PDB file of C-alpha atoms in Angstrom:
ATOM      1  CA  UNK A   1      -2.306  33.748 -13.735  1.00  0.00           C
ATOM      2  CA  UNK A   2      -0.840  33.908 -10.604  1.00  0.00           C
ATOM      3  CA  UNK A   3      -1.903  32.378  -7.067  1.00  0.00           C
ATOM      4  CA  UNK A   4      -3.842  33.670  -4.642  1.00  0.00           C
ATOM      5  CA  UNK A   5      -2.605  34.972  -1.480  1.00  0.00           C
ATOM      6  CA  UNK A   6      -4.848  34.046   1.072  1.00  0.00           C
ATOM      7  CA  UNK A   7      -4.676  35.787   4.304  1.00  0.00           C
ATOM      8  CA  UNK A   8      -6.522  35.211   7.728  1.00  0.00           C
ATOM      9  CA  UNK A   9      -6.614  37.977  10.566  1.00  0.00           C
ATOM     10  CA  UNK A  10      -7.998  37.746  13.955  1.00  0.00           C
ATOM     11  CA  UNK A  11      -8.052  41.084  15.844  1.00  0.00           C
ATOM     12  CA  UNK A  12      -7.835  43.545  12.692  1.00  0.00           C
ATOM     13  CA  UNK A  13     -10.004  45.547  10.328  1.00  0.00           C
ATOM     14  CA  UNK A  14      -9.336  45.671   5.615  1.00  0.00           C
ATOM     15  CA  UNK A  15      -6.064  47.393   5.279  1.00  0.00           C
ATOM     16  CA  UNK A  16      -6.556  50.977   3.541  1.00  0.00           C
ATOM     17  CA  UNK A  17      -5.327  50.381   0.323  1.00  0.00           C
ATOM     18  CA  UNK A  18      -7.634  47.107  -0.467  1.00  0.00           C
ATOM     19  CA  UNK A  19     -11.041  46.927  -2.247  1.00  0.00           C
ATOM     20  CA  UNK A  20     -13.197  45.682   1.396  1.00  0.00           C
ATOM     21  CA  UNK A  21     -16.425  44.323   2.159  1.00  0.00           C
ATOM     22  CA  UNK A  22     -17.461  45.381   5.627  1.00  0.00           C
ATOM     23  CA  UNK A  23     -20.911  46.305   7.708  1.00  0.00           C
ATOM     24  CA  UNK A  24     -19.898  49.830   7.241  1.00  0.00           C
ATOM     25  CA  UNK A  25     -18.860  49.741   3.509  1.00  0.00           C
ATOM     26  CA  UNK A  26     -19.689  52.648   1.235  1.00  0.00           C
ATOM     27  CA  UNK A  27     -21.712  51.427  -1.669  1.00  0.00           C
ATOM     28  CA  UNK A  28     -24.470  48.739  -1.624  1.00  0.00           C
ATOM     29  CA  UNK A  29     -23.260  45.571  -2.999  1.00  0.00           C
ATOM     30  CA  UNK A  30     -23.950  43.765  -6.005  1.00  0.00           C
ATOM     31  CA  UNK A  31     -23.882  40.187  -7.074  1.00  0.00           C
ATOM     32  CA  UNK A  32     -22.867  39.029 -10.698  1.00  0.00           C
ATOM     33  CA  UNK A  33     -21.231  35.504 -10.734  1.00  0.00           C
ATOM     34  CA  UNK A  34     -21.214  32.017 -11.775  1.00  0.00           C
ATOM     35  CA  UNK A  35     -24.878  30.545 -11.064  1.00  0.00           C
ATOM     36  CA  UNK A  36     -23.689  27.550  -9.062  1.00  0.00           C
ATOM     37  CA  UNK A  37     -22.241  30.231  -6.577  1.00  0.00           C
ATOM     38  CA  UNK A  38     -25.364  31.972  -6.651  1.00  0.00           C
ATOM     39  CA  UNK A  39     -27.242  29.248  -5.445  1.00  0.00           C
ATOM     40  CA  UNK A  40     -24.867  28.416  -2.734  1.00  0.00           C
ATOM     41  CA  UNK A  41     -24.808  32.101  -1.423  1.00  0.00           C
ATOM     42  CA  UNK A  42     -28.487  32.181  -1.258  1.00  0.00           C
ATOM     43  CA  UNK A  43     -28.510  28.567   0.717  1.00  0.00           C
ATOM     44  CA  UNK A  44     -26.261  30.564   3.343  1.00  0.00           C
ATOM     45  CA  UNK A  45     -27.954  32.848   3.673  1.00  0.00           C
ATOM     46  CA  UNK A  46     -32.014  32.243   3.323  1.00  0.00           C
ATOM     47  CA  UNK A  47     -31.688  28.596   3.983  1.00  0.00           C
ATOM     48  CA  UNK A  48     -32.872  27.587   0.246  1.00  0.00           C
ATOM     49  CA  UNK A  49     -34.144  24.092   0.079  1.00  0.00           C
ATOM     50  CA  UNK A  50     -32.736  23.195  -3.327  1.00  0.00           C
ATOM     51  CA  UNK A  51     -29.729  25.186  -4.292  1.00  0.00           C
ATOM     52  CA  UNK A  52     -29.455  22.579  -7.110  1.00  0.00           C
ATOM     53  CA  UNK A  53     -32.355  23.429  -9.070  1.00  0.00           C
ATOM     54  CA  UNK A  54     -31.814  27.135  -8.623  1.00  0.00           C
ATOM     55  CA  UNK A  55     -28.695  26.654 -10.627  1.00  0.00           C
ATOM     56  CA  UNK A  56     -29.580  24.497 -13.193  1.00  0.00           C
ATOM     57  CA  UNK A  57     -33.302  27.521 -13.603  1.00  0.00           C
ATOM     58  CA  UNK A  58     -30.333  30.332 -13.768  1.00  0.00           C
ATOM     59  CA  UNK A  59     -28.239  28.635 -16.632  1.00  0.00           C
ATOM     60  CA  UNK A  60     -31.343  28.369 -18.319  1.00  0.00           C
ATOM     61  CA  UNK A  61     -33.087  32.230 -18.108  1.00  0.00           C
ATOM     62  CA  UNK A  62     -31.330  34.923 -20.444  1.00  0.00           C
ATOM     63  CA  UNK A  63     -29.085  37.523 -18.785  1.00  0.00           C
ATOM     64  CA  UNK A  64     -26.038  37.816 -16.590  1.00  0.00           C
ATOM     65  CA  UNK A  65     -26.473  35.994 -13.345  1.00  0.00           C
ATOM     66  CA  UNK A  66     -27.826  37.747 -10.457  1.00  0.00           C
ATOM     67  CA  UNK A  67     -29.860  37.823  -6.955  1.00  0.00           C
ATOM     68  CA  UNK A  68     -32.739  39.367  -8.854  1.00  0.00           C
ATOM     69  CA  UNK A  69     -32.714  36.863 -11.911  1.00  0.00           C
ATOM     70  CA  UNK A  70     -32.622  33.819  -9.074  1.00  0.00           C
ATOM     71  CA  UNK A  71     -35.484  35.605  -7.592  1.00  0.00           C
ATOM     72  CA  UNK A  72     -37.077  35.385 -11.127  1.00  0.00           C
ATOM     73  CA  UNK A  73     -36.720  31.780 -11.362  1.00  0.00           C
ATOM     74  CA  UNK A  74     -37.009  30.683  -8.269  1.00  0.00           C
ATOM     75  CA  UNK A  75     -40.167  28.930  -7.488  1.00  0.00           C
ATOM     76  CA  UNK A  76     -40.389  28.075  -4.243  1.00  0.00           C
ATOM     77  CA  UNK A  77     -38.325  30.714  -1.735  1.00  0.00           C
ATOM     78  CA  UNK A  78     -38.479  33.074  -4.148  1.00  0.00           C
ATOM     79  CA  UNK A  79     -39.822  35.813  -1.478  1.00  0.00           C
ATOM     80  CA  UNK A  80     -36.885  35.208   0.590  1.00  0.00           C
ATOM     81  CA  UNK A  81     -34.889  35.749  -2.674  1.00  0.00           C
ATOM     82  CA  UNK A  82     -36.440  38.583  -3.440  1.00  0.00           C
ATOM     83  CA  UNK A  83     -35.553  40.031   0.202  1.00  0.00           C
ATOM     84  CA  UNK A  84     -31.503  39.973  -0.776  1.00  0.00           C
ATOM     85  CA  UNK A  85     -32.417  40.943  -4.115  1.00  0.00           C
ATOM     86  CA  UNK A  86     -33.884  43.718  -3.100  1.00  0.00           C
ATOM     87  CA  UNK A  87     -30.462  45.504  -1.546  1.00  0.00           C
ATOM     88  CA  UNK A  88     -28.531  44.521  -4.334  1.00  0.00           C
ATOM     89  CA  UNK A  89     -27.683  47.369  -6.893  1.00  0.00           C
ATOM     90  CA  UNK A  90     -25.160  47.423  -9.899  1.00  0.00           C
ATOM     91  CA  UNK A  91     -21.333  47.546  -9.460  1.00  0.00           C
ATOM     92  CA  UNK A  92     -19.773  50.955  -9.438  1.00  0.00           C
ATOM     93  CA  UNK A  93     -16.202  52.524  -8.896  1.00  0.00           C
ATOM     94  CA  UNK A  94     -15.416  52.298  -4.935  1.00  0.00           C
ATOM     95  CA  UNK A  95     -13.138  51.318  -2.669  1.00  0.00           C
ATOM     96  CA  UNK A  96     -15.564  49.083  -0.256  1.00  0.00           C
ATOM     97  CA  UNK A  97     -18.673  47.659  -0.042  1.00  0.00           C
ATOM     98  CA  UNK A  98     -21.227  47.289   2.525  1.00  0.00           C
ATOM     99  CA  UNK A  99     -21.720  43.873   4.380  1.00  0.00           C
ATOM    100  CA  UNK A 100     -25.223  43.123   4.790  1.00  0.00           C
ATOM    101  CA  UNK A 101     -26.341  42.163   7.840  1.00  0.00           C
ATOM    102  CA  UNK A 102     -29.132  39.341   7.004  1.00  0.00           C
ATOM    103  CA  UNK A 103     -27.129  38.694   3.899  1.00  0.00           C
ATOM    104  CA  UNK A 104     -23.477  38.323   4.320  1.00  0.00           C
ATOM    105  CA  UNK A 105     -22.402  35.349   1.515  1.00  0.00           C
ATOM    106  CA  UNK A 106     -24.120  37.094  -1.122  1.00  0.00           C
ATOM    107  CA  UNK A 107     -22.701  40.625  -0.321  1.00  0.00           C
ATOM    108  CA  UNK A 108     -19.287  38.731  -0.563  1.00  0.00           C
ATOM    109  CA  UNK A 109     -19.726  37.941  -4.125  1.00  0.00           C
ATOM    110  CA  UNK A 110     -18.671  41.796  -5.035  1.00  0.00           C
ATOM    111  CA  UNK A 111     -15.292  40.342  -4.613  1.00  0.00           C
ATOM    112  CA  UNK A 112     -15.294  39.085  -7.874  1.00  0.00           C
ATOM    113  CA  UNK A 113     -13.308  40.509 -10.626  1.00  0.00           C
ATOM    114  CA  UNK A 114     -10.932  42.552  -7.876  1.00  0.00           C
ATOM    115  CA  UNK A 115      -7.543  41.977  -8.330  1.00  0.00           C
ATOM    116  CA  UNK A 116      -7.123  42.428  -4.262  1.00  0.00           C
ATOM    117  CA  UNK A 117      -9.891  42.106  -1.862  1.00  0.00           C
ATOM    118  CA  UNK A 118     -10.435  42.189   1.708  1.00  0.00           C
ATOM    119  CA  UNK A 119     -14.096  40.327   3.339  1.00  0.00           C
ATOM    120  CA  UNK A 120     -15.034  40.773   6.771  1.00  0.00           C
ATOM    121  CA  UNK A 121     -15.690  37.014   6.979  1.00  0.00           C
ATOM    122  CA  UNK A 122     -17.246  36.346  10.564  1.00  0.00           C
ATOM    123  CA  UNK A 123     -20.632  35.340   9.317  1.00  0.00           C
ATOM    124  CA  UNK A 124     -19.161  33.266   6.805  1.00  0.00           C
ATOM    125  CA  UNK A 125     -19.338  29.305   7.015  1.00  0.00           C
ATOM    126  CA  UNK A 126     -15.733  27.565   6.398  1.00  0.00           C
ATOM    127  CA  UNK A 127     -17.777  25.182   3.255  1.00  0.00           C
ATOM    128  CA  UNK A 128     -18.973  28.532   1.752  1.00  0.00           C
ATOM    129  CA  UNK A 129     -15.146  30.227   2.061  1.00  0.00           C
ATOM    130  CA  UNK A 130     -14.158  27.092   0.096  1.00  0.00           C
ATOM    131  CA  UNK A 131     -16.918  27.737  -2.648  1.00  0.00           C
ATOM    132  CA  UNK A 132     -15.988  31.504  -2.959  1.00  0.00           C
ATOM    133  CA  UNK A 133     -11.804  31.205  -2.899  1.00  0.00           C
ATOM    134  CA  UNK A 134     -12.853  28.741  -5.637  1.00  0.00           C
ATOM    135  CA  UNK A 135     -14.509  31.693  -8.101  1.00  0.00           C
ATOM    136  CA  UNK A 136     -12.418  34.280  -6.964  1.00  0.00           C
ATOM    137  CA  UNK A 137      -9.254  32.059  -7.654  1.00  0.00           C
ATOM    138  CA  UNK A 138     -10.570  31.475 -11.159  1.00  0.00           C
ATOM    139  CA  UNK A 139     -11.333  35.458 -12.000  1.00  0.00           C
ATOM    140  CA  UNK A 140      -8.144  36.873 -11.328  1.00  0.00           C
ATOM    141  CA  UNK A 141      -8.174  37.760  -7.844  1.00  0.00           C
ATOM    142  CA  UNK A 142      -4.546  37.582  -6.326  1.00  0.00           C
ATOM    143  CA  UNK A 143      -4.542  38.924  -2.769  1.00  0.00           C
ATOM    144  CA  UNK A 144      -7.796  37.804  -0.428  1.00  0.00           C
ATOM    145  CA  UNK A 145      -7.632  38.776   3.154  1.00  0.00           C
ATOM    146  CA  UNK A 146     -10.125  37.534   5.816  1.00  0.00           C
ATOM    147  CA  UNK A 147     -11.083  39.289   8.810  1.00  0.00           C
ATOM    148  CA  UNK A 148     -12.358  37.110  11.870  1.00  0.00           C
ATOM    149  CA  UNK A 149     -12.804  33.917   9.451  1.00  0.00           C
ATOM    150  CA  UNK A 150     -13.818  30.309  11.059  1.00  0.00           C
ATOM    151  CA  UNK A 151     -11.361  27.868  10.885  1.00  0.00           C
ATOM    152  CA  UNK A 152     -10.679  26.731   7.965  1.00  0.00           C
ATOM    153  CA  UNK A 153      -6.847  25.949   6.429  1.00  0.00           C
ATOM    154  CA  UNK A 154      -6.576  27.427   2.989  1.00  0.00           C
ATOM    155  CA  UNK A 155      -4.639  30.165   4.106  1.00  0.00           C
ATOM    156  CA  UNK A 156      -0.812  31.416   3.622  1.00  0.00           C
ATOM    157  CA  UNK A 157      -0.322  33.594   6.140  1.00  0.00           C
ATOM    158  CA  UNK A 158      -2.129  34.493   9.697  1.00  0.00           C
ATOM    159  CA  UNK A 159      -2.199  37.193  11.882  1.00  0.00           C
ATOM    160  CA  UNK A 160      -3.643  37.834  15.230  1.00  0.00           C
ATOM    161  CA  UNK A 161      -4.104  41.176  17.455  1.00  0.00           C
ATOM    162  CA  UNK A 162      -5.432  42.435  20.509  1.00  0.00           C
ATOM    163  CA  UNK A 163      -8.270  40.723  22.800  1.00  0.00           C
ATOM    164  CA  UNK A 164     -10.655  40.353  19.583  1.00  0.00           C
ATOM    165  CA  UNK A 165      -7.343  38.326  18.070  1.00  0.00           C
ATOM    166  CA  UNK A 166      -6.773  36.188  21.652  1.00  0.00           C
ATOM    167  CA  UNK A 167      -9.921  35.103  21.798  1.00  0.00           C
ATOM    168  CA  UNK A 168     -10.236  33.974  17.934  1.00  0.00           C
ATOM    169  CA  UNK A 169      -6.859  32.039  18.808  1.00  0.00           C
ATOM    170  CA  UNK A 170      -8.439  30.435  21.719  1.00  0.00           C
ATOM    171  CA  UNK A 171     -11.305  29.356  20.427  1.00  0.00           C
ATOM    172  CA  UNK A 172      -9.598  27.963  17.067  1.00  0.00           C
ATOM    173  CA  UNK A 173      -7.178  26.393  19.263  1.00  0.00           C
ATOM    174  CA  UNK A 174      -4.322  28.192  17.194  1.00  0.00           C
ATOM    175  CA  UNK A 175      -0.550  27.906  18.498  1.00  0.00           C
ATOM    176  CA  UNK A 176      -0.062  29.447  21.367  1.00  0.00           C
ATOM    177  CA  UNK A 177       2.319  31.810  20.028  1.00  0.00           C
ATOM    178  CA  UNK A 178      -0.272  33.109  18.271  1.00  0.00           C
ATOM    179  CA  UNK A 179      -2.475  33.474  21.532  1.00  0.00           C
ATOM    180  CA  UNK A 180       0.227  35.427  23.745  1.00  0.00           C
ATOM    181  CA  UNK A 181       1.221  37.516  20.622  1.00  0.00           C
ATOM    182  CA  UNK A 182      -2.333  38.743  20.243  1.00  0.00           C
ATOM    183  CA  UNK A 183      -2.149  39.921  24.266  1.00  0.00           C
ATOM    184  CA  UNK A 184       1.179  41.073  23.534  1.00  0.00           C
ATOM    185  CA  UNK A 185      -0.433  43.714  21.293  1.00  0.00           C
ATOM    186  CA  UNK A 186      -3.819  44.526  23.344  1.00  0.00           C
ATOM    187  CA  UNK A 187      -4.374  47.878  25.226  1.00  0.00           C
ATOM    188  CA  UNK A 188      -5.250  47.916  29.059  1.00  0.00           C
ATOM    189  CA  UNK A 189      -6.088  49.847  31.345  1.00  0.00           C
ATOM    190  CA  UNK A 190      -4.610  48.432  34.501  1.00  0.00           C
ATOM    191  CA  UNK A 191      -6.235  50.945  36.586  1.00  0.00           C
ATOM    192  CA  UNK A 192      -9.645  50.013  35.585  1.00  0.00           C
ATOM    193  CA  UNK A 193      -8.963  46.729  35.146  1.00  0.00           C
ATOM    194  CA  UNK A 194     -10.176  46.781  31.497  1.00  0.00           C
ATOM    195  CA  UNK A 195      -8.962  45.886  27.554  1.00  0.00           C
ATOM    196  CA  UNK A 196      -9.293  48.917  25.430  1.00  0.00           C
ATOM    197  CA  UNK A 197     -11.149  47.710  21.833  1.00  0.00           C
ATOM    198  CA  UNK A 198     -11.200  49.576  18.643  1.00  0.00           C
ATOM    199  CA  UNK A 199     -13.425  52.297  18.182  1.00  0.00           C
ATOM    200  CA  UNK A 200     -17.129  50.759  17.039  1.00  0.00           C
ATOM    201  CA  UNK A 201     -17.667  51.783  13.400  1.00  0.00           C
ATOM    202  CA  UNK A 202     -20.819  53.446  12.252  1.00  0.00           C
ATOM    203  CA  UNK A 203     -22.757  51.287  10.451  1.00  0.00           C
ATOM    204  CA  UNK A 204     -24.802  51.834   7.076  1.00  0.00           C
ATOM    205  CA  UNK A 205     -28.464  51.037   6.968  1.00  0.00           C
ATOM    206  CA  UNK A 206     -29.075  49.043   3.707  1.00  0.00           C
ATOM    207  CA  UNK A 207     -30.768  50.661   0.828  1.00  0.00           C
ATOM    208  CA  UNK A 208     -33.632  49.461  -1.648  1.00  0.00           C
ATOM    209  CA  UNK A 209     -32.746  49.564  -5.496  1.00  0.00           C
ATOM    210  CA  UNK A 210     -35.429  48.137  -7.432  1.00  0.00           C
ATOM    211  CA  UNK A 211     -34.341  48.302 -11.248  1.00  0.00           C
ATOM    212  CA  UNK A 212     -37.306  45.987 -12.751  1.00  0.00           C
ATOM    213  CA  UNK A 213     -39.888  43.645 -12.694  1.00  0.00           C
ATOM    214  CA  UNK A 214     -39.487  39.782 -12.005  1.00  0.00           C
ATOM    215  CA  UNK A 215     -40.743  38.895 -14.935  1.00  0.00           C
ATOM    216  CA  UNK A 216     -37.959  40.817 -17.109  1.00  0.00           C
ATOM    217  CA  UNK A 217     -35.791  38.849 -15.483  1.00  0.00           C
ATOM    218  CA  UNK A 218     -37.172  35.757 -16.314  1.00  0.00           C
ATOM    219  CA  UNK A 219     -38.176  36.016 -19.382  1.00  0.00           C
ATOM    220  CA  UNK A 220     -36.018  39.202 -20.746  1.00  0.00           C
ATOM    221  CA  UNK A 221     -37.442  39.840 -24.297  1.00  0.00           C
ATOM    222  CA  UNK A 222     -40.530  37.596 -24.062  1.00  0.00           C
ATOM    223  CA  UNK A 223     -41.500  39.318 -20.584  1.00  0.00           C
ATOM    224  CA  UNK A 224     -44.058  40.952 -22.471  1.00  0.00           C
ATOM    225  CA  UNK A 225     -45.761  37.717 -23.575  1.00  0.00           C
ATOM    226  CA  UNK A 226     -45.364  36.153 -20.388  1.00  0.00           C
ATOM    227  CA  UNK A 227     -47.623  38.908 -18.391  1.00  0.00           C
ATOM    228  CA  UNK A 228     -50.029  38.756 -21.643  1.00  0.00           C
ATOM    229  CA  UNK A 229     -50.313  34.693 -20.834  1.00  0.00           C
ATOM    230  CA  UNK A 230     -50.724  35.647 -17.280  1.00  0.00           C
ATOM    231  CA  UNK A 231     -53.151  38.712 -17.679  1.00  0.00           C
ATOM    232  CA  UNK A 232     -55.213  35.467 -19.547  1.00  0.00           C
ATOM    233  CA  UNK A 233     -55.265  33.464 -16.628  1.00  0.00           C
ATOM    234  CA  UNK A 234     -56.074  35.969 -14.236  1.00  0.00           C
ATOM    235  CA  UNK A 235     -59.288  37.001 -16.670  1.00  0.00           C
ATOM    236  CA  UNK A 236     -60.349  33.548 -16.166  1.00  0.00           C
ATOM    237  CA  UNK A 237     -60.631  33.613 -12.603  1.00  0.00           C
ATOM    238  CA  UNK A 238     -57.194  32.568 -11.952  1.00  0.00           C
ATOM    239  CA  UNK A 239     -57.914  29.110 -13.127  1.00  0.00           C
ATOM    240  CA  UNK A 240     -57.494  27.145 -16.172  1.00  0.00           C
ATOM    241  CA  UNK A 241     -57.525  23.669 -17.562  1.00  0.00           C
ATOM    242  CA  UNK A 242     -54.249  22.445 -18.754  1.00  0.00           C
ATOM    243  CA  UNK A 243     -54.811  22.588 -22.150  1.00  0.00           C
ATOM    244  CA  UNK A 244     -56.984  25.587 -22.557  1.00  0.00           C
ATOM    245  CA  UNK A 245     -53.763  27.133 -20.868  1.00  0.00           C
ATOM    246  CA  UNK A 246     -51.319  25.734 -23.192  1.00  0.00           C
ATOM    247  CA  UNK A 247     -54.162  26.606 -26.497  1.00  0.00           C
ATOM    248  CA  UNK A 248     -53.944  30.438 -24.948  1.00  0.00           C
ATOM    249  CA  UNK A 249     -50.718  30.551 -25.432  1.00  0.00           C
ATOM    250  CA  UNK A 250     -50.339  28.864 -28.616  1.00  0.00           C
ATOM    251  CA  UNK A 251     -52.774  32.011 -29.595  1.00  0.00           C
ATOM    252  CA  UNK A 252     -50.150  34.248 -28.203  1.00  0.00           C
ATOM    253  CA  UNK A 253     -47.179  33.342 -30.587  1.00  0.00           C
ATOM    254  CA  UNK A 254     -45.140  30.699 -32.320  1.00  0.00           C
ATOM    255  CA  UNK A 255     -42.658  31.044 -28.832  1.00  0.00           C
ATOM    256  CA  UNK A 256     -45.602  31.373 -26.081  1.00  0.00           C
ATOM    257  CA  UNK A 257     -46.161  27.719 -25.598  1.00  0.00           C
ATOM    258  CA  UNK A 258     -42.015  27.227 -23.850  1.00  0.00           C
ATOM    259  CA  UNK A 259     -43.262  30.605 -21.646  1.00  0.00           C
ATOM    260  CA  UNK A 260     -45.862  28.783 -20.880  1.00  0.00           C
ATOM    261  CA  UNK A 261     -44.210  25.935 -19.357  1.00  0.00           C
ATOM    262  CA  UNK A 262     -41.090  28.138 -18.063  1.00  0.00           C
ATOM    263  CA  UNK A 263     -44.183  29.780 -16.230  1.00  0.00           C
ATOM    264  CA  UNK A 264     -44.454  26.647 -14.249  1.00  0.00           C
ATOM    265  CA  UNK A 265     -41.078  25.981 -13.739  1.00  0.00           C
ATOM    266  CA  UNK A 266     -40.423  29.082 -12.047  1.00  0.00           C
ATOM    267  CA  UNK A 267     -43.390  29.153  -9.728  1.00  0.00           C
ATOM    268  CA  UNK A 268     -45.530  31.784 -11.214  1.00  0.00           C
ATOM    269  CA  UNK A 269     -48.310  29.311 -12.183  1.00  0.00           C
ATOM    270  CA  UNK A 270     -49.058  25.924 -10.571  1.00  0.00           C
ATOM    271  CA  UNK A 271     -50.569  22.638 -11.932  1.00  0.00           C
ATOM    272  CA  UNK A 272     -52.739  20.805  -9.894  1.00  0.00           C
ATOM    273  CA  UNK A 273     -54.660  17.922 -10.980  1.00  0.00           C
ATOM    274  CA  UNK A 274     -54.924  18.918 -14.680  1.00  0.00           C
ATOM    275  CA  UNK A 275     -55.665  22.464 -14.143  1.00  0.00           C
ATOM    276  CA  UNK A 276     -53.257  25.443 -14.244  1.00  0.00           C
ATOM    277  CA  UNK A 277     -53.563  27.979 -11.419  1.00  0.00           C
ATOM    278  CA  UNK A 278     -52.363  31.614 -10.897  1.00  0.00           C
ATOM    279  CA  UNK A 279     -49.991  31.845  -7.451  1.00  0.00           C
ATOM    280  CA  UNK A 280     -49.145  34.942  -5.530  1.00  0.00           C
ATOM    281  CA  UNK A 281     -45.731  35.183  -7.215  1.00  0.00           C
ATOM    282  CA  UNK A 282     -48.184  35.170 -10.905  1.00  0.00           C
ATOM    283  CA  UNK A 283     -50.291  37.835  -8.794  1.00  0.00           C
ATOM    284  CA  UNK A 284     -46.871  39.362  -7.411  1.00  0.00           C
ATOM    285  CA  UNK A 285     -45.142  39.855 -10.907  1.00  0.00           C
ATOM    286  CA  UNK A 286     -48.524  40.998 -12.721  1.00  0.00           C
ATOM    287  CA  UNK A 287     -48.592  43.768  -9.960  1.00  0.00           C
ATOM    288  CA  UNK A 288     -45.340  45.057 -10.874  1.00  0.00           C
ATOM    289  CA  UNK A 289     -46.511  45.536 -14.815  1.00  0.00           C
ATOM    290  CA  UNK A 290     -47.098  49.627 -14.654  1.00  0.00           C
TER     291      UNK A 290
END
C-alpha cells in the first residue's frame, strides 16, 4: 500500500479531476465505516454524550455500519441521530458529494474507499482530521486534499491563494512566505479599493432518503419479533413488570428473551424500579411498522 499524500490549501476549491466533498456536491452523502469512526463523527457533529457506548452497541447489531444503524442503537440522542441519518442515502457512481451543513464529519466519511479525495474541511476539528486520515489511510486512499483545514501538521504539502488564503495564513500563523504569496495571487480592484473573491457557488438543499424502519436496523432478521414484543407492551398500557416482560417474550420464541434485553439497551424500552416501560423511541419505531 502506498502513503498518503496529504495536502492542505488555503484560498482554493477540489481540483476537477478528484472525487470532492463540498456544500455544493452532487449526490447526497452516505456513511459506511468502521463503528469507532461512526461514533466520533456523530460526537462532532450532534454533541453525543457517550461516543463509547455507541461503538461498542454498533459492533454488536447485525449489518454494515451506518448513521441509520447508530440511530437504531442509540439510546439516548438517538433523535439527534436520526436527524443526520435522515440525509444519508447509499453510495453511488459520482464525482462529488454534498457537504452537509449541520453535519459536516459525517458527510466526510464518503471519503472512504476513494483512491483520491478532496474534503472541504473548514468545519472540521483538527482531533477529528486525525481520526479520519487514520481510516482513510487504512482503506486505500492515496491522495487527500483539504480545503480551508484548521491547523493541524499531518500534511506534505501546503498551498495558499488569494485573500481567503492570506487570511488562513494569518490566522495559523504560517510563514510569512506563505502570507505574501497568497496576496501575491489575489485580485483587486484598486479603483474601488476592493479584493475580488471567487464566484459564490450555488448550494444544494439536502434531501430526505428514508430506506427503513429503526427497528430493521437494530434487530435485522428478528425486527419482526422485536415490534411483536413491543406491540405486547403497548397492549398493556405501556407498562409491564420485569418479569411478565421477559415471560412475554419467552412466549415469543426460543431468541425473544436477548431482543428483549437488546430492547433496553438501545433505548426503546426503559426499566424503572422493576417495571419495564414503553419510551417514545418504542412508540417512535412501532409507528414506522406499516
Amino acid at each position: 500500500m502506498n502513503p498518503m499524500l496529504i495536502e492542505a490549501v488555503y484560498g482554493e476549491t477540489c481540483p476537477g479531476n478528484v472525487f470532492s466533498i463540498t456544500p455544493w456536491g452532487e449526490t447526497p452523502p452516505w456513511a459506511y465505516a468502521p463503528e469507532w469512526l461512526i461514533s466520533e463523527a456523530l460526537k462532532h457533529d450532534v454533541g453525543l454524550r457517550k461516543p463509547g457506548r455507541l461503538t461498542v452497541l454498533l459492533a454488536d447489531a447485525p449489518g454494515p455500519h451506518t448513521v441509520h444503524k447508530a440511530a437504531a442503537v442509540e439510546p439516548d440522542d438517538w433523535w439527534e441521530v436520526l436527524r443526520v441519518a435522515l440525509y444519508m442515502a447509499k453510495p453511488k457512481p459520482s464525482k462529488s458529494v454534498q457537504l452537509l451543513p449541520f453535519a459536516p464529519a459525517t458527510s466526510a466519511l464518503a471519503a472512504l474507499g476513494q483512491k483520491e479525495a478532496c474534503i472541504h474541511a473548514e468545519s472540521l476539528t483538527a482531533d477529528y482530521l486525525h481520526s479520519l486520515i487514520h481510516a482513510l489511510s487504512s482503506s486505500g486512499t492515496e491522495r487527500l486534499v483539504l480545503v480551508n483545514p484548521p491547523q493541524f501538521s499531518l500534511w506534505q504539502k501546503l498551498r495558499t491563494s488569494g485573500v481567503t488564503g492570506y487570511s488562513f495564513a494569518r490566522h495559523l500563523a504560517l510563514p510569512r512566505a506563505l502570507q505574501l504569496g497568497a496576496l501575491s495571487r489575489s485580485r483587486y480592484n484598486l479603483r474601488e479599493n476592493e479584493a475580488l473573491g471567487a464566484d459564490v457557488p450555488l448550494f444544494k438543499s439536502p434531501v430526505i432518503f428514508r430506506e427503513q424502519s429503526l427497528v430493521k436496523y437494530a434487530f435485522g432478521d428478528e425486527s419482526e419479533l422485536a415490534v411483536a414484543l413491543l406491540s405486547e407492551l403497548e397492549a398493556s398500557g405501556g407498562v409491564m413488570s420485569h418479569r411478565a416482560f421477559m415471560d412475554t417474550a419467552s412466549s415469543l420464541g426460543p431468541s425473544s428473551r436477548g431482543i428483549a434485553r437488546r430492547l433496553l439497551l438501545y433505548g426503546y424500552v426503559v426499566f424503572r424500579q422493576a417495571q419495564v416501560e414503553l419510551t417514545l423511541k418504542g412508540i417512535f419505531a412501532l409507528s414506522e411498522v406499516k
